Coordinates of C-alpha atoms (C1' of nucleotides) in Angstrom, one line a residue:
Chain A
M1 CA 0.2 -0.1 0.0
S2 CA 1.2 3.3 -1.1
N3 CA 1.9 6.1 1.6
S4 CA -0.4 8.3 -0.2
E5 CA -3.3 5.9 0.2
I6 CA -2.6 5.6 3.8
A7 CA -2.5 9.4 4.2
R8 CA -5.6 9.6 2.9
V9 CA -7.2 7.4 5.2
L10 CA -5.4 9.4 8.1
Q11 CA -6.7 12.5 6.7
E12 CA -10.1 11.3 6.3
T13 CA -9.9 10.1 10.1
A14 CA -9.0 13.8 11.2
D15 CA -11.8 15.1 9.1
L16 CA -14.4 12.5 10.7
L17 CA -13.2 13.2 14.2
E18 CA -14.2 17.0 13.7
L19 CA -17.3 16.0 11.9
T20 CA -18.3 14.0 15.1
G21 CA -17.4 16.8 17.4
G22 CA -14.1 15.0 18.5
N23 CA -11.1 16.7 20.2
P24 CA -9.6 19.1 17.3
H25 CA -6.3 18.9 18.6
R26 CA -6.3 15.0 18.0
A27 CA -7.7 15.5 14.6
R28 CA -4.8 17.6 13.8
A29 CA -2.5 15.3 14.9
F30 CA -4.3 12.7 12.2
S31 CA -4.0 15.5 9.6
R32 CA -0.1 16.2 10.4
A33 CA 0.3 12.5 9.9
A34 CA -1.3 12.2 6.8
R35 CA 0.9 15.2 5.3
S36 CA 4.0 13.8 6.9
L37 CA 3.4 10.5 4.9
G38 CA 2.4 12.1 1.8
N39 CA 5.6 13.7 1.9
L40 CA 7.8 10.9 3.1
Q41 CA 10.5 9.9 0.5
D42 CA 10.6 6.2 1.3
S43 CA 8.0 3.7 1.9
A44 CA 6.1 4.0 5.3
V45 CA 5.4 0.0 4.8
D46 CA 9.2 -0.4 4.8
R47 CA 9.7 1.7 7.9
L48 CA 7.3 -0.1 9.7
G49 CA 9.4 -3.3 8.9
D50 CA 12.6 -1.9 10.5
G51 CA 10.9 0.1 13.1
T52 CA 11.9 3.9 12.1
L53 CA 8.3 5.0 11.5
T54 CA 8.2 6.7 14.7
D55 CA 11.3 8.8 13.5
V56 CA 9.2 10.7 11.0
S57 CA 7.6 13.9 12.5
G58 CA 4.1 13.8 13.5
I59 CA 4.1 10.0 13.8
G60 CA 4.1 8.4 17.3
E61 CA 3.6 4.9 18.7
A62 CA -0.3 5.0 18.4
M63 CA -0.2 6.7 14.9
A64 CA 2.4 3.8 13.5
D65 CA 0.1 1.0 15.0
H66 CA -2.8 2.8 12.8
V67 CA -0.4 2.9 10.0
A68 CA 0.3 -1.0 10.3
E69 CA -3.5 -1.9 10.4
I70 CA -4.1 0.3 7.3
A71 CA -1.0 -1.3 5.4
G72 CA -2.8 -4.6 6.3
D73 CA -6.3 -4.3 5.5
G74 CA -7.1 -0.6 3.9
S75 CA -8.3 0.8 7.1
F76 CA -8.4 0.8 11.2
D77 CA -10.8 0.7 13.9
L78 CA -11.0 4.1 14.7
H79 CA -11.6 5.2 11.2
D80 CA -14.1 2.5 10.7
E81 CA -16.0 3.6 13.9
L82 CA -16.3 7.1 12.6
L83 CA -17.3 6.2 9.3
S84 CA -20.1 4.2 10.3
S85 CA -21.2 7.2 12.7
V86 CA -22.0 9.7 9.9
P87 CA -24.2 9.4 6.9
P88 CA -22.3 8.3 3.7
G89 CA -23.1 11.4 1.9
L90 CA -21.5 13.8 4.6
M91 CA -18.1 13.5 3.2
D92 CA -19.4 14.8 -0.2
V93 CA -20.9 17.9 1.5
M94 CA -17.7 18.8 3.1
Q95 CA -16.0 18.9 -0.5
V96 CA -18.1 21.9 -1.3
K97 CA -15.9 25.1 -1.0
G98 CA -16.8 27.0 1.8
L99 CA -17.7 24.4 4.2
G100 CA -15.4 23.0 6.5
T101 CA -15.9 20.3 9.1
K102 CA -18.1 22.8 11.7
R103 CA -20.5 24.3 9.0
T104 CA -21.1 20.6 7.7
R105 CA -21.9 19.3 11.0
R106 CA -24.3 21.9 11.9
L107 CA -25.9 21.4 8.5
W108 CA -26.1 17.9 9.2
I109 CA -27.6 18.1 13.0
E110 CA -29.6 21.3 12.3
L111 CA -31.1 20.7 8.8
D112 CA -30.7 17.3 8.3
V113 CA -28.4 17.6 5.3
T114 CA -26.8 14.2 4.6
S115 CA -25.9 14.7 0.7
L116 CA -25.1 17.0 -1.8
D117 CA -28.9 16.8 -3.0
D118 CA -29.9 17.5 0.5
L119 CA -27.8 20.7 0.6
E120 CA -28.7 22.0 -2.7
Q121 CA -32.8 21.3 -1.8
A122 CA -32.1 23.1 1.4
A123 CA -30.3 26.1 0.0
K124 CA -33.0 26.3 -2.8
N125 CA -35.7 26.2 -0.1
D126 CA -33.9 29.1 1.5
Q127 CA -33.5 26.9 4.9
V128 CA -29.8 27.6 5.2
T129 CA -30.4 31.2 6.2
T130 CA -32.2 30.0 9.1
L131 CA -29.2 28.9 10.7
D132 CA -27.3 31.3 13.1
G133 CA -24.0 32.6 11.4
F134 CA -25.3 31.7 7.6
G135 CA -26.6 34.7 5.7
A136 CA -28.0 35.0 2.1
K137 CA -24.3 35.5 0.9
T138 CA -23.2 32.0 2.5
Q139 CA -26.6 30.3 0.9
Q140 CA -25.5 31.5 -2.7
N141 CA -22.0 30.5 -2.3
I142 CA -23.2 27.2 -1.4
L143 CA -25.5 26.8 -4.4
E144 CA -22.7 28.0 -6.6
N145 CA -19.9 25.9 -5.1
V146 CA -22.2 22.6 -5.3
R147 CA -22.7 23.0 -9.1
Q148 CA -18.9 23.6 -9.4
L149 CA -18.1 20.5 -7.5
R150 CA -20.4 18.5 -9.4
R151 CA -19.0 20.0 -12.4
Y152 CA -15.3 18.7 -11.0
N153 CA -16.3 15.3 -10.0
E154 CA -17.1 14.7 -13.4
R155 CA -13.5 14.9 -14.6
W156 CA -10.0 13.5 -13.9
R157 CA -6.6 15.3 -13.6
L158 CA -4.4 13.9 -16.6
A159 CA -1.6 12.6 -14.4
E160 CA -4.4 10.6 -12.4
A161 CA -6.3 9.2 -15.2
W162 CA -3.0 8.1 -16.9
A163 CA -1.8 6.2 -13.8
A164 CA -5.0 4.5 -13.1
T165 CA -5.1 3.2 -16.7
E166 CA -1.6 2.5 -17.6
P167 CA -1.8 -0.9 -15.7
F168 CA -5.0 -1.7 -17.4
L169 CA -3.4 -1.0 -20.7
Q170 CA -0.2 -3.0 -19.8
D171 CA -2.5 -6.1 -18.9
L172 CA -4.6 -5.7 -21.9
R173 CA -1.5 -5.7 -24.1
T174 CA -0.6 -9.2 -22.8
E175 CA -3.9 -10.6 -23.6
G176 CA -3.3 -13.3 -26.6
A177 CA -6.3 -11.9 -28.6
V178 CA -4.8 -8.5 -28.5
E179 CA -2.2 -7.6 -31.4
R180 CA -1.6 -3.8 -30.2
A181 CA -3.1 -1.3 -27.6
E182 CA -2.6 2.3 -27.1
F183 CA -3.7 5.0 -25.3
T184 CA -6.3 7.3 -27.3
G185 CA -8.6 10.2 -27.1
A186 CA -8.1 13.3 -24.7
L187 CA -5.6 11.4 -22.7
R188 CA -3.3 10.7 -25.6
R189 CA -3.6 14.6 -26.6
H190 CA -2.6 15.4 -23.1
R191 CA -5.3 17.4 -22.1
E192 CA -5.1 18.6 -18.6
T193 CA -8.2 17.2 -17.3
V194 CA -10.5 14.2 -18.8
E195 CA -14.1 12.8 -18.8
Y196 CA -12.7 9.4 -19.0
A197 CA -9.8 7.5 -20.4
E198 CA -9.8 5.7 -23.8
V199 CA -7.9 2.8 -25.2
L200 CA -7.9 1.5 -28.6
A201 CA -7.0 -2.3 -29.1
A202 CA -6.5 -4.0 -32.6
T203 CA -7.8 -7.5 -32.3
E204 CA -9.4 -9.9 -35.0
Q205 CA -11.4 -11.7 -31.8
P206 CA -13.5 -8.4 -30.4
N207 CA -15.6 -10.7 -28.4
A208 CA -12.8 -12.5 -26.5
V209 CA -11.4 -9.0 -25.6
Q210 CA -14.7 -7.8 -24.5
D211 CA -15.0 -10.9 -22.1
W212 CA -11.6 -10.1 -20.9
A213 CA -12.7 -6.3 -20.0
R214 CA -15.9 -7.5 -18.6
A215 CA -14.1 -9.3 -16.0
R216 CA -11.7 -6.6 -15.7
L217 CA -13.8 -3.4 -15.3
K218 CA -16.7 -2.3 -13.0
D219 CA -20.0 -1.9 -14.2
P220 CA -19.0 -2.9 -17.9
T221 CA -21.3 -1.8 -20.8
A222 CA -20.9 -3.0 -24.4
R223 CA -21.8 -0.2 -27.0
N224 CA -22.0 0.0 -30.8
S225 CA -22.4 -3.8 -31.0
S226 CA -18.9 -5.1 -30.0
S227 CA -16.9 -2.2 -30.9
Q228 CA -16.8 -0.5 -27.6
I229 CA -17.1 -1.4 -24.0
E230 CA -17.2 1.0 -21.3
G231 CA -16.6 0.3 -17.7
T232 CA -14.9 1.9 -14.3
L233 CA -11.0 1.2 -13.3
E234 CA -10.6 0.3 -9.7
E235 CA -9.8 3.9 -9.0
G236 CA -12.9 5.0 -10.2
V237 CA -11.9 6.6 -13.8
P238 CA -14.2 5.5 -16.2
V239 CA -12.4 3.9 -19.3
R240 CA -13.6 3.5 -23.0
L241 CA -12.0 0.6 -24.8
H242 CA -12.4 0.7 -28.6
L243 CA -11.9 -2.3 -30.5
I244 CA -10.8 -2.5 -34.1
S245 CA -9.4 -4.9 -36.8
P246 CA -5.6 -4.7 -37.2
G247 CA -6.0 -3.8 -40.9
Q248 CA -7.9 -0.5 -39.8
F249 CA -6.0 0.6 -36.4
G250 CA -4.4 3.7 -37.7
T251 CA -7.3 5.2 -38.8
A252 CA -9.3 4.4 -36.1
W253 CA -6.4 5.4 -33.9
W254 CA -6.5 8.9 -35.8
R255 CA -10.2 9.4 -35.2
T256 CA -10.6 8.2 -31.6
T257 CA -7.7 10.3 -30.6
G258 CA -9.6 13.6 -32.1
S259 CA -10.1 16.0 -31.1
P260 CA -13.7 16.1 -32.9
A261 CA -12.8 19.8 -33.9
H262 CA -9.5 18.6 -35.5
C263 CA -11.1 15.5 -37.3
T264 CA -14.0 17.7 -38.8
A265 CA -11.3 20.2 -40.2
F266 CA -9.1 17.2 -41.5
E267 CA -12.2 16.0 -43.4
D268 CA -13.5 19.1 -44.6
T269 CA -10.2 19.8 -46.5
C270 CA -9.0 16.1 -47.2
G271 CA -11.8 13.9 -47.1
A272 CA -12.5 10.8 -44.7
P273 CA -9.5 8.7 -44.6
A274 CA -9.7 5.2 -46.0
P275 CA -8.7 2.3 -43.7
H276 CA -4.9 2.2 -42.6
A277 CA -3.1 -0.2 -40.4
R278 CA -0.9 2.5 -39.3
E279 CA -1.6 6.2 -38.5
E280 CA 1.3 7.6 -40.7
G281 CA -1.0 6.3 -43.7
V282 CA -3.8 8.7 -42.5
F283 CA -1.8 11.7 -43.0
A284 CA 0.5 10.1 -46.1
E285 CA -3.0 9.9 -47.9
A286 CA -4.0 13.5 -47.1
N287 CA -0.5 14.8 -48.0
L288 CA 0.0 16.4 -44.4
P289 CA 3.0 15.6 -42.3
V290 CA 2.0 13.6 -39.2
I291 CA 0.6 15.7 -36.9
P292 CA 1.9 14.9 -33.1
P293 CA -1.4 13.8 -31.2
E294 CA -0.8 16.8 -28.7
L295 CA -1.5 19.5 -31.5
R296 CA -4.7 18.2 -33.0
E297 CA -7.0 20.5 -31.5
D298 CA -7.7 22.5 -34.6
R299 CA -5.8 25.2 -33.3
G300 CA -3.4 25.8 -36.6
E301 CA -2.0 22.7 -36.9
F302 CA -3.2 22.5 -40.4
D303 CA -1.4 25.6 -41.1
L304 CA 1.5 23.6 -41.1
A305 CA 0.7 22.1 -44.7
G306 CA 3.8 20.9 -46.4
D307 CA 6.1 21.9 -43.5
S308 CA 7.5 19.4 -41.1
P309 CA 5.8 20.0 -37.5
P310 CA 7.8 21.6 -34.9
A311 CA 10.1 19.5 -33.2
L312 CA 8.5 19.7 -29.6
L313 CA 10.3 19.7 -26.6
T314 CA 10.7 16.1 -24.8
Q315 CA 12.1 15.6 -21.2
E316 CA 15.6 14.6 -22.5
D317 CA 15.9 18.2 -23.5
L318 CA 15.8 19.7 -20.2
H319 CA 19.2 20.3 -18.3
G320 CA 17.8 22.2 -15.4
C321 CA 15.3 21.9 -12.6
L322 CA 14.2 25.4 -11.2
H323 CA 11.7 26.0 -8.6
N324 CA 12.1 23.5 -5.9
H325 CA 11.5 23.7 -1.9
S326 CA 13.4 22.2 1.0
T327 CA 13.0 21.9 4.6
Y328 CA 14.1 25.6 4.8
S329 CA 10.2 26.1 4.0
D330 CA 7.6 23.7 3.6
G331 CA 9.4 21.2 1.6
S332 CA 9.7 17.7 3.2
N333 CA 13.5 16.8 2.1
S334 CA 16.9 18.9 2.9
L335 CA 18.5 21.2 0.3
R336 CA 21.2 18.7 -0.5
E337 CA 18.8 15.9 -0.8
M338 CA 16.9 17.8 -3.3
A339 CA 20.0 18.9 -5.0
E340 CA 21.4 15.5 -5.3
A341 CA 17.8 14.0 -6.6
A342 CA 18.1 16.7 -9.4
Q343 CA 21.7 15.7 -10.2
D344 CA 20.7 11.8 -10.0
R345 CA 18.1 12.2 -12.5
G346 CA 20.8 13.9 -15.0
F347 CA 20.2 17.4 -14.6
S348 CA 23.1 19.7 -14.7
Y349 CA 21.4 22.4 -12.6
F350 CA 19.3 22.9 -10.0
G351 CA 17.5 26.0 -8.4
I352 CA 16.1 26.2 -4.6
C353 CA 13.2 28.5 -4.6
D354 CA 11.7 28.2 -1.0
H355 CA 8.9 30.5 0.1
S356 CA 9.5 34.1 1.1
Q357 CA 8.9 35.7 4.4
S358 CA 5.3 36.9 4.6
L359 CA 4.0 33.1 3.6
R360 CA 4.3 32.3 7.6
I361 CA 1.9 29.1 6.8
A362 CA 4.7 27.6 4.6
E363 CA 7.6 28.7 6.8
G364 CA 8.8 31.4 4.7
L365 CA 12.3 32.4 5.0
S366 CA 13.2 35.4 7.1
P367 CA 16.5 37.4 5.8
E368 CA 18.7 35.9 8.1
E369 CA 17.5 32.4 7.0
V370 CA 18.0 33.3 3.4
Q371 CA 21.7 34.2 4.3
R372 CA 22.0 31.0 6.0
Q373 CA 20.8 29.3 3.1
R374 CA 22.9 31.1 0.7
A375 CA 26.3 30.0 2.6
E376 CA 25.0 26.4 2.4
V377 CA 24.5 26.8 -1.5
D378 CA 27.9 28.0 -1.6
R379 CA 29.1 25.2 0.4
L380 CA 27.4 22.6 -1.7
N381 CA 28.6 24.0 -5.0
E382 CA 32.0 23.8 -3.7
D383 CA 31.5 20.0 -2.5
F384 CA 30.0 19.7 -6.1
A385 CA 32.9 21.4 -7.9
E386 CA 34.8 18.7 -6.6
K387 CA 33.0 15.7 -7.6
D388 CA 31.0 17.0 -10.6
P389 CA 32.0 20.4 -12.1
Q390 CA 29.1 20.0 -14.6
F391 CA 26.4 20.3 -11.7
R392 CA 25.2 23.6 -10.0
V393 CA 23.0 24.9 -7.5
F394 CA 21.2 28.2 -7.9
H395 CA 20.2 30.3 -5.1
G396 CA 16.7 31.4 -5.9
I397 CA 13.3 32.3 -4.0
E398 CA 9.9 32.1 -4.6
S399 CA 8.9 35.5 -3.6
D400 CA 5.4 36.2 -2.8
I401 CA 3.7 39.1 -5.1
L402 CA 2.1 41.3 -2.5
R403 CA -1.0 42.9 -2.8
D404 CA 0.4 46.2 -4.6
G405 CA 2.9 43.9 -6.8
S406 CA 5.6 44.5 -4.8
L407 CA 8.3 41.8 -3.7
D408 CA 8.6 40.4 -0.4
Y409 CA 11.9 41.4 0.4
D410 CA 13.8 45.0 0.4
T411 CA 16.5 45.3 -2.4
D412 CA 19.3 44.5 -0.4
V413 CA 18.0 40.9 0.2
L414 CA 16.5 40.3 -3.3
D415 CA 20.1 41.6 -4.4
T416 CA 21.9 38.4 -3.1
F417 CA 19.7 35.6 -5.1
D418 CA 20.8 34.1 -8.4
F419 CA 17.2 34.4 -9.6
V420 CA 13.7 35.2 -8.2
V421 CA 10.4 33.4 -9.1
A422 CA 7.5 35.6 -8.4
S423 CA 4.1 34.2 -7.2
I424 CA 0.6 35.0 -5.8
H425 CA -0.3 32.9 -3.0
T426 CA -2.8 35.2 -1.1
G427 CA -5.4 37.6 -1.7
F428 CA -7.2 35.7 -4.9
N429 CA -10.5 37.4 -4.7
M430 CA -9.5 40.2 -7.5
T431 CA -10.7 41.7 -10.4
E432 CA -9.1 40.6 -13.8
E433 CA -8.0 44.3 -13.8
E434 CA -6.6 44.1 -9.9
A435 CA -4.7 40.8 -10.7
T436 CA -3.3 41.8 -14.3
Q437 CA -2.0 45.1 -12.6
R438 CA -0.5 43.3 -9.8
L439 CA 1.3 40.6 -11.9
V440 CA 2.4 43.2 -14.5
R441 CA 3.9 45.1 -11.5
A442 CA 5.8 42.2 -10.3
V443 CA 7.1 41.4 -13.8
E444 CA 8.5 45.0 -14.2
N445 CA 10.4 44.7 -10.7
P446 CA 14.0 43.9 -12.3
Y447 CA 14.6 41.3 -9.9
T448 CA 11.8 39.1 -11.4
R449 CA 13.1 36.3 -13.7
I450 CA 10.5 33.7 -13.9
L451 CA 6.7 34.5 -13.1
G452 CA 5.5 31.6 -11.1
H453 CA 2.1 29.7 -11.5
P454 CA 0.4 32.6 -13.5
T455 CA -3.1 32.3 -12.3
G456 CA -3.0 30.2 -9.1
R457 CA -5.7 27.8 -10.4
L458 CA -5.7 24.3 -9.0
L459 CA -7.3 21.8 -11.4
L460 CA -10.8 20.5 -10.2
Q461 CA -10.1 22.2 -7.2
R462 CA -10.1 26.0 -7.3
E463 CA -10.6 28.5 -10.1
G464 CA -7.6 30.9 -10.5
Y465 CA -7.8 34.6 -10.2
P466 CA -8.8 36.1 -13.4
V467 CA -6.1 37.2 -15.6
D468 CA -5.5 39.5 -18.9
H469 CA -3.0 36.7 -19.9
A470 CA -2.0 38.8 -23.1
R471 CA -1.1 41.7 -21.3
V472 CA 0.7 39.3 -18.6
I473 CA 2.4 37.9 -21.4
D474 CA 3.3 40.6 -23.4
A475 CA 5.2 42.3 -20.0
C476 CA 7.1 39.0 -19.5
A477 CA 8.5 39.2 -23.2
E478 CA 9.3 43.0 -23.0
H479 CA 11.1 42.6 -19.3
G480 CA 12.9 39.4 -20.2
V481 CA 10.9 37.4 -17.7
A482 CA 10.1 33.9 -18.2
L483 CA 6.9 32.2 -17.5
E484 CA 6.4 29.3 -15.2
L485 CA 4.7 26.1 -16.7
N486 CA 4.2 24.8 -13.3
A487 CA 4.3 21.0 -13.7
N488 CA 2.5 20.0 -10.5
P489 CA -0.6 17.9 -12.2
Y490 CA -2.9 19.9 -9.8
R491 CA -1.8 23.3 -11.7
L492 CA -0.4 22.8 -14.9
D493 CA -0.6 26.7 -15.0
L494 CA 0.5 28.3 -17.6
D495 CA -2.6 27.1 -19.4
W496 CA -1.1 25.5 -22.6
R497 CA -3.7 27.6 -24.6
W498 CA -1.4 30.8 -23.8
I499 CA 1.9 29.2 -24.7
R500 CA 2.1 30.2 -28.1
R501 CA 1.3 33.6 -27.6
A502 CA 4.3 33.5 -25.2
T503 CA 6.5 32.0 -27.6
S504 CA 5.5 34.2 -30.2
Q505 CA 6.1 37.3 -28.2
G506 CA 9.6 35.8 -27.8
A507 CA 9.1 35.1 -24.0
L508 CA 10.6 31.8 -22.6
V509 CA 8.8 29.2 -20.6
S510 CA 10.3 27.7 -17.9
I511 CA 8.6 23.9 -16.9
N512 CA 9.0 23.7 -13.2
P513 CA 8.3 20.8 -11.0
D514 CA 7.6 23.1 -7.9
A515 CA 8.7 20.0 -6.0
H516 CA 8.2 19.9 -2.3
A517 CA 9.8 16.3 -2.0
A518 CA 12.6 14.9 -3.9
Q519 CA 10.6 12.4 -6.1
K520 CA 8.0 15.2 -7.0
I521 CA 10.9 16.1 -9.1
D522 CA 9.3 13.8 -11.7
Y523 CA 6.2 16.0 -12.0
L524 CA 8.4 17.6 -14.7
R525 CA 6.9 15.0 -16.9
W526 CA 3.6 16.4 -16.9
G527 CA 4.9 19.9 -17.6
V528 CA 6.5 18.4 -20.8
A529 CA 3.4 17.0 -21.9
V530 CA 1.2 20.1 -21.5
G531 CA 4.4 21.9 -22.9
R532 CA 4.0 19.8 -26.0
K533 CA 0.7 20.7 -26.3
G534 CA 1.5 24.1 -26.4
W535 CA 3.7 23.6 -29.5
L536 CA 6.9 24.3 -26.9
T537 CA 10.3 23.5 -28.5
P538 CA 13.5 23.4 -26.6
D539 CA 14.9 26.7 -27.5
Q540 CA 11.8 28.5 -26.3
C541 CA 12.2 26.7 -22.8
L542 CA 14.3 28.2 -20.3
N543 CA 15.4 25.2 -18.5
A544 CA 16.3 23.6 -21.6
K545 CA 19.1 25.7 -21.7
S546 CA 22.9 24.1 -21.3
L547 CA 24.3 25.3 -17.6
E548 CA 26.5 27.7 -19.5
D549 CA 23.5 29.5 -21.5
F550 CA 21.4 29.5 -18.3
T551 CA 24.1 31.2 -16.5
Q552 CA 24.8 33.7 -19.2
W553 CA 20.8 34.4 -19.4
L554 CA 20.9 35.0 -15.7
D555 CA 24.1 37.5 -16.0
E556 CA 23.0 39.2 -19.3
E557 CA 19.3 40.0 -18.4
G558 CA 19.4 40.2 -14.5
P559 CA 19.3 43.6 -12.7
Chain B
dG1 C1' -2.6 11.9 19.1
dC2 C1' 2.2 14.2 19.0
dC3 C1' 5.9 16.5 21.2
dG4 C1' 8.9 18.9 24.2
dT5 C1' 10.3 19.6 28.2
dT6 C1' 11.4 24.1 33.3
dT7 C1' 9.9 15.9 31.3
dT8 C1' 4.7 12.8 32.0
dC9 C1' 1.2 17.5 31.3
dG10 C1' 0.0 21.4 28.7
dG11 C1' -0.5 23.2 24.3
dC12 C1' -0.9 22.4 19.6
dC13 C1' 1.1 26.6 12.4
dC14 C1' -0.8 31.5 11.7
dG15 C1' -2.3 35.4 9.0
dA16 C1' -5.5 36.8 5.6
dC17 C1' -9.9 36.7 4.2
dT18 C1' -14.9 36.2 4.0
dG19 C1' -19.7 36.9 5.6
dT20 C1' -21.6 37.4 9.6
dT21 C1' -21.5 40.3 12.7
dT22 C1' -20.8 45.1 15.7
dT23 C1' -16.0 41.8 17.7
dC24 C1' -15.7 37.1 15.7
dA25 C1' -15.9 32.3 13.9
dG26 C1' -15.0 29.3 10.2
dT27 C1' -12.2 28.5 6.3
dC28 C1' -8.3 28.2 3.4
dG29 C1' -3.5 28.1 2.2

DNA sequence: GCCGTTTTCGGCCCGACTGTTTTCAGTCG
C-alpha cells in the first residue's frame, strides 16, 4: 500500500473526528501525520518493518500502529467506527468550497443535510439562512459551489487518469487476442483534465477482448455492438475501450484520438481517410506531415501544410530543474537531498526556491534564513565542484507578490539571490484588472526572472484569479521574464492555450516541478506533456538551456 | 495523538479573508 493511500485514510479520520465533534487537536494530529506520510520519501511500510516509522515527525507509537493496520487491511478501527457514525453522503458535503467540518456538522445536525442533493435542496428552499451565522451570501455561495463541485467530480486530472489506466493497458497488451493496444482520446492529446480514459486495441477476436474487459472493469457496458466497451477502473476512472481489426487500427487511432474539431477540419479539406493499419497512412493519404497527437485541437495545426511539424520539447531536452522547495520552508527533503535528487536524474543545474517571509504558513524565509541558505548553497557548490563540475545549485526564492505587486524583500536581500520566481499565494479575490496590474507590476520588477504559476488555479479544485493573459505575457516578453509552466499535475499553469502567445512574443517558458519532495521532481513529465500541447520547442524553454547558457541568461538579463 | 520539556502535562502553524456580525467564527492556504 502506497504512502498516499495510507495518508488518505488518516486525513479522512481527521475530518471525521471534527465532524463528529471530537478533540480538534487530536484531529490535527491525524492531519499532520497524513501530510508527513504524503511527503515521505521512502515507503511507510518499509519503515514499519525496520521500526523507523516513529522517527517521522508527527508519527508516534499509536499512529504507527494505525498505519500498520491500514497497510494490512486498508483501514483501522477508529476510522471504521467514525465512518459508520456519519451518513455516507456527508463526506461529499464537506468537499463543497466554504464548508469545513464545523459548518458541515451544523448543516447535518440542524437541517438533516446528509448529501449534496440535500444541501442543494436546503439552499434552494431558503433553509440555510435560518441557521445562525449563515446569511444570504453564504447560501448563494453554497449553491454555486455545489454546482462547481459536481462539474469537477465529472472529470479527472491527466496524471491521475494516466496512472490509473496504465496498468489496465499493460495487462491488455498481454492478452493473447490483442495485437496492439494504445492510449487514445483526450489522454493521448494530453488534455489537462479528461472525462474518461480511452484505449484502442487491435484484435481479430473482439468478443474475447470484451469478455476480458468485462471481468476487469466495474459496471461494464457494451456499446456499438462489439466495437466498444465502457466501465470503471478500480480508482474510479471511467474507461472506454475501442476494439478494431488490425488492418484499420491506424485510421481508428486517428479518429478516436480526435479532437472532434481536428477530425472535422481534416475531413472538410481532405475527405474521410481510408482504412489504414498505421496512423501515418492517414496523414500520407492527405499529403500532410504526421501531426503530433498533442496538437490535434484544430488550433492551427493544418497551417503547417507541407512543413514538418515543430520538433516539440522532450524530457531529455531539459537540463535544469528550477523552482523547488526544501526543509528551509515547507518542503520535506533537505536542500542537499533535493539537489542530489536533481543530479541523480541527470540535470546539470538545480534551483532552490523556498517560500518568502510573508508566507508564514509555509515557513517562509526571514532575511537571516536567506543568508544561512545562501551559505549552504555556496558550500554545496564547492562540494559539487570537486565531484561533478558540470552540476551547479542556484540560490533562488519563490517571492510572494504582495497585494500591491511588490516583492516580499527589500532590494538588499533580493540582490543576494541568483534569481527570483515571483508568485501570488494570497488575496485571490481580485478583479481581472487588479490581478493583471498586480502581476504586471511584479514582472516589471527588475529582480523578477520567472513568473510563477500565473493564475494560481488548482485543477478540479479551485479556479485561479482572473488574468488578462495577453497583457501579462507581453509584459514578460518586454522585461525578459520567463513564464512558469508549473508541472504540478494539480496546476499545469500557465495554461497550454497561452503558450504560443508567449513564444510568439519571444518570452521563454520555464517548466518547473515546484517540488516539495525529492520524488516530485518527476512532475516535470507532466509539464513537458502540456508544454508540447502548447507547441513548445527546446529553444523556447528556459530550463532546456545548457548550464552555460542558463548562467549567461541570468547574467545578461539580470538587474 | 504528538511533542517537548522548566520532562509525563499543556499546548498544539498563523495570518488573511469572508461573511457574519458589531467583535468574531470558520475556512483556506
